[in-house]
Amino acid sequence: EAGVAQSPRYKIIEKRQSVAFWCNPISGHATLYWYQQILGQGPKLLIQFQNNGVVDDSQLPKDRFSAERLKGVDSTLKIQPAKLEDSAVYLCASSLPPEGSLAGELFFGEGSRLTVL
Amino acid sequence: SQKIEQNSEALNIQEGKTATLTCNYTNYSPAYLQWYRQDPGRGPVFLLLIRENEKEKRKERLKVTFDTTLKQSLFHITASQPADSATYLCATCPVGTASKLTFGTGTRLQVTL
């Protein structure tokens, strides 16, 4: 079974530039997550989709970050303009729909490492 | 505010010993906790889920406990091996919701020969 695919794996940009990350979840997984992981910290949820609808984006810096999941499959996360503090690994994860209040096991991609200079 | 706390200091143990990692939570009443393993440069990998009505869960050399009174989960690796060296993360959702799965900071485990 194919896992969660992410690209690019690495990206280096200057501050104030823009960047986009792409994620293809496991087939059949209705729930898709974007997490930001800063070095030495745990993953921080940015946005959660259920099919193509947003479940939670309370921690997404909406002045510079945007995400979409057209057709309920692939997703893109965009940062514009980037700041130095956006340097992190951006992890995409997917899961089967929750069973009531029980979130399913998350399957993560390898991540996209962003360096902002 | 709601917090999930793990010991940020690395845990160093000898091969063959039992490693015990701690996950404490405050201002949460989680119905369950999940544990993940993360290797450098890789995404986290799911290991175990324990529900609030399960005091203990086992999978091969792994054991997880859940104490809702102490607001704590313990993660044990018995007969540890150098290949167990990684960062271990715990995660949970606010009660009554399956959204906003929140992770702790993780604890790095180093198993030496």
Short mmCIF file of C-alpha atoms in Angstrom, two decimals:
data_model
loop_
_atom_site.label_atom_id
_atom_site.label_comp_id
_atom_site.label_asym_id
_atom_site.label_seq_id
_atom_site.Cartn_x
_atom_site.Cartn_y
_atom_site.Cartn_z
CA GLU A 1 0.00 0.00 0.00
CA ALA A 2 1.41 3.39 -0.98
CA GLY A 3 2.04 5.78 1.89
CA VAL A 4 1.49 9.50 2.20
CA ALA A 5 3.46 11.31 -0.50
CA GLN A 6 4.87 14.80 0.01
CA SER A 7 6.93 17.11 -2.15
CA PRO A 8 9.30 18.77 -2.24
CA ARG A 9 11.42 17.10 0.45
CA TYR A 10 13.60 20.17 0.85
CA LYS A 11 13.13 23.85 0.01
CA ILE A 12 15.33 26.85 0.70
CA ILE A 13 13.89 30.34 0.14
CA GLU A 14 14.59 33.91 1.08
CA LYS A 15 12.30 35.63 3.58
CA ARG A 16 9.26 37.28 1.98
CA GLN A 17 9.26 34.73 -0.83
CA SER A 18 6.46 32.21 -1.26
CA VAL A 19 6.49 28.42 -1.15
CA ALA A 20 3.99 25.63 -1.71
CA PHE A 21 3.95 22.08 -0.44
CA TRP A 22 1.96 19.23 -1.89
CA CYS A 23 0.51 16.15 -0.21
CA ASN A 24 -1.16 13.05 -1.59
CA PRO A 25 -2.78 11.01 1.22
CA ILE A 26 -3.35 7.29 1.39
CA SER A 27 -6.20 6.25 -0.87
CA GLY A 28 -9.50 6.18 0.99
CA HIS A 29 -8.34 8.35 3.89
CA ALA A 30 -10.93 11.07 4.31
CA THR A 31 -9.05 13.00 6.99
CA LEU A 32 -5.93 14.99 6.12
CA TYR A 33 -3.72 16.99 8.46
CA TRP A 34 -0.89 19.48 8.05
CA TYR A 35 1.51 19.78 10.96
CA GLN A 36 4.47 22.10 11.49
CA GLN A 37 7.43 20.66 13.38
CA ILE A 38 10.14 23.03 14.51
CA LEU A 39 13.46 21.42 15.43
CA GLY A 40 13.35 19.92 18.90
CA GLN A 41 9.58 20.27 19.25
CA GLY A 42 6.58 18.05 18.70
CA PRO A 43 4.36 18.46 15.64
CA LYS A 44 1.92 21.36 15.85
CA LEU A 45 -1.40 21.05 14.03
CA LEU A 46 -1.94 23.74 11.41
CA ILE A 47 -5.08 22.52 9.67
CA GLN A 48 -7.29 19.43 9.54
CA PHE A 49 -9.56 18.51 6.63
CA GLN A 50 -12.41 16.04 6.52
CA ASN A 51 -12.86 15.29 2.81
CA ASN A 52 -12.59 18.79 1.31
CA GLY A 53 -14.00 20.63 4.32
CA VAL A 54 -11.94 22.29 7.07
CA VAL A 55 -12.44 20.72 10.51
CA ASP A 56 -9.96 22.88 12.38
CA ASP A 57 -7.61 25.66 11.35
CA SER A 58 -7.41 27.51 14.65
CA GLN A 59 -3.59 27.43 14.71
CA LEU A 60 -3.04 28.34 11.07
CA PRO A 61 -1.49 31.84 10.70
CA LYS A 62 -4.04 32.89 8.14
CA ASP A 63 -2.30 36.14 7.25
CA ARG A 64 0.44 34.14 5.53
CA PHE A 65 -0.57 30.48 5.41
CA SER A 66 -3.27 28.94 3.27
CA ALA A 67 -4.27 25.39 2.53
CA GLU A 68 -6.74 23.72 0.27
CA ARG A 69 -7.90 20.23 -0.46
CA LEU A 70 -9.71 20.28 -3.74
CA LYS A 71 -11.85 17.24 -4.57
CA GLY A 72 -11.11 15.79 -1.14
CA VAL A 73 -7.87 14.09 -2.17
CA ASP A 74 -4.60 16.00 -2.70
CA SER A 75 -3.78 19.04 -0.62
CA THR A 76 -1.46 22.02 -0.92
CA LEU A 77 -0.11 24.23 1.84
CA LYS A 78 1.15 27.67 0.84
CA ILE A 79 3.18 30.24 2.74
CA GLN A 80 3.28 33.78 1.43
CA PRO A 81 5.28 35.73 2.45
CA ALA A 82 7.64 33.48 4.40
CA LYS A 83 9.32 34.58 7.62
CA LEU A 84 12.48 33.29 9.26
CA GLU A 85 10.41 31.60 11.98
CA ASP A 86 8.62 29.48 9.35
CA SER A 87 11.76 27.35 9.03
CA ALA A 88 10.49 23.91 10.00
CA VAL A 89 9.42 20.53 8.68
CA TYR A 90 5.90 20.49 7.31
CA LEU A 91 4.31 17.11 7.84
CA CYS A 92 1.24 15.85 6.07
CA ALA A 93 -0.74 13.00 7.61
CA SER A 94 -3.91 11.16 6.73
CA SER A 95 -6.27 8.83 8.55
CA LEU A 96 -9.55 7.03 8.19
CA PRO A 97 -12.56 9.00 9.40
CA PRO A 98 -12.86 9.17 13.20
CA GLU A 99 -15.14 6.76 15.03
CA GLY A 100 -17.15 9.16 17.11
CA SER A 101 -14.63 11.01 19.28
CA LEU A 102 -11.84 8.50 18.60
CA ALA A 103 -9.31 9.89 16.15
CA GLY A 104 -7.81 7.21 14.00
CA GLU A 105 -4.17 6.28 13.65
CA LEU A 106 -2.32 8.94 11.69
CA PHE A 107 -0.11 7.96 8.78
CA PHE A 108 2.57 10.57 8.15
CA GLY A 109 4.57 11.44 5.08
CA GLU A 110 8.31 12.03 5.23
CA GLY A 111 7.82 15.78 5.51
CA SER A 112 8.98 18.85 3.60
CA ARG A 113 11.88 20.65 5.24
CA LEU A 114 11.73 24.42 4.74
CA THR A 115 14.65 26.73 5.39
CA VAL A 116 13.97 30.47 5.23
CA LEU A 117 17.09 32.64 4.91
CA SER B 1 -4.24 26.08 29.06
CA GLN B 2 -4.19 22.49 27.83
CA LYS B 3 -0.76 20.91 27.82
CA ILE B 4 0.82 17.60 26.96
CA GLU B 5 4.26 17.35 28.54
CA GLN B 6 7.05 14.89 27.97
CA ASN B 7 10.53 14.93 29.42
CA SER B 8 12.56 16.99 26.97
CA GLU B 9 15.83 15.56 28.25
CA ALA B 10 17.11 12.54 26.38
CA LEU B 11 16.87 9.19 28.10
CA ASN B 12 20.03 7.10 27.87
CA ILE B 13 19.84 3.43 28.80
CA GLN B 14 21.83 0.27 28.28
CA GLU B 15 20.80 -2.44 25.87
CA GLY B 16 18.62 -5.04 27.54
CA LYS B 17 17.20 -2.68 30.16
CA THR B 18 13.63 -1.41 30.28
CA ALA B 19 13.08 2.15 29.06
CA THR B 20 10.23 4.11 30.64
CA LEU B 21 8.98 7.33 29.10
CA THR B 22 6.42 9.65 30.66
CA CYS B 23 3.57 11.68 29.19
CA ASN B 24 1.72 14.07 31.52
CA TYR B 25 -1.29 16.11 30.55
CA THR B 26 -2.95 19.10 32.19
CA ASN B 27 -6.38 20.60 31.63
CA TYR B 28 -7.26 17.64 29.45
CA SER B 29 -9.62 14.77 30.08
CA PRO B 30 -8.60 12.59 27.17
CA ALA B 31 -10.56 9.54 26.25
CA TYR B 32 -7.39 7.99 24.85
CA LEU B 33 -3.72 8.57 24.18
CA GLN B 34 -1.68 7.64 21.14
CA TRP B 35 2.05 6.93 21.07
CA TYR B 36 4.27 7.46 18.03
CA ARG B 37 7.90 6.83 17.17
CA GLN B 38 9.88 9.34 15.11
CA ASP B 39 13.30 8.69 13.58
CA PRO B 40 15.51 11.60 12.45
CA GLY B 41 14.37 13.03 9.14
CA ARG B 42 11.23 10.87 9.05
CA GLY B 43 7.59 11.35 9.88
CA PRO B 44 6.14 9.88 13.09
CA VAL B 45 4.95 6.27 13.01
CA PHE B 46 1.98 5.11 15.08
CA LEU B 47 2.74 2.54 17.78
CA LEU B 48 -0.13 2.16 20.23
CA LEU B 49 -3.44 3.63 21.34
CA ILE B 50 -4.76 3.24 24.87
CA ARG B 51 -8.28 4.20 25.93
CA GLU B 52 -9.19 5.67 29.31
CA ASN B 53 -10.90 2.45 30.41
CA GLU B 54 -7.79 0.41 29.59
CA LYS B 55 -5.22 0.48 32.34
CA GLU B 56 -2.59 -1.23 30.25
CA LYS B 57 -1.93 -2.11 26.60
CA ARG B 58 0.82 -4.34 25.22
CA LYS B 59 2.34 -4.92 21.80
CA GLU B 60 5.38 -7.17 21.59
CA ARG B 61 8.07 -5.45 23.76
CA LEU B 62 5.98 -2.31 24.21
CA LYS B 63 3.66 -1.58 27.12
CA VAL B 64 1.59 1.54 27.73
CA THR B 65 -0.28 2.45 30.90
CA PHE B 66 -2.89 5.15 31.40
CA ASP B 67 -3.59 6.62 34.84
CA THR B 68 -6.42 9.14 34.67
CA THR B 69 -6.00 9.98 38.36
CA LEU B 70 -2.35 10.96 37.93
CA LYS B 71 -3.12 12.37 34.46
CA GLN B 72 -0.22 10.38 33.14
CA SER B 73 0.69 7.72 30.60
CA LEU B 74 3.84 5.62 30.83
CA PHE B 75 5.46 3.99 27.81
CA HIS B 76 7.75 1.05 28.45
CA ILE B 77 10.13 -0.75 26.11
CA THR B 78 11.41 -3.99 27.60
CA ALA B 79 14.67 -5.64 26.57
CA SER B 80 15.62 -2.44 24.75
CA GLN B 81 17.84 -2.58 21.68
CA PRO B 82 19.95 0.06 19.89
CA ALA B 83 17.33 -0.04 17.11
CA ASP B 84 14.81 1.36 19.60
CA SER B 85 16.76 4.63 19.66
CA ALA B 86 14.37 7.31 18.42
CA THR B 87 12.09 10.09 19.66
CA TYR B 88 8.80 8.95 21.16
CA LEU B 89 5.75 11.21 21.05
CA CYS B 90 2.43 11.01 22.85
CA ALA B 91 -0.71 12.64 21.48
CA THR B 92 -4.37 13.11 22.30
CA CYS B 93 -7.47 15.09 21.39
CA PRO B 94 -9.58 17.33 23.62
CA VAL B 95 -12.37 15.32 25.21
CA GLY B 96 -15.38 14.66 23.05
CA THR B 97 -13.69 15.51 19.79
CA ALA B 98 -11.68 13.61 17.25
CA SER B 99 -10.11 16.76 15.92
CA LYS B 100 -7.03 18.72 16.97
CA LEU B 101 -4.81 15.73 17.73
CA THR B 102 -2.13 17.43 19.81
CA PHE B 103 1.38 16.10 20.33
CA GLY B 104 3.79 16.42 23.20
CA THR B 105 7.34 17.61 22.64
CA GLY B 106 8.66 14.06 22.53
CA THR B 107 11.41 12.29 24.44
CA ARG B 108 14.55 11.09 22.70
CA LEU B 109 15.64 7.61 23.70
CA GLN B 110 19.22 6.47 23.18
CA VAL B 111 19.99 2.80 23.74
CA THR B 112 23.67 1.97 23.98
CA LEU B 113 25.53 -1.34 23.84
#
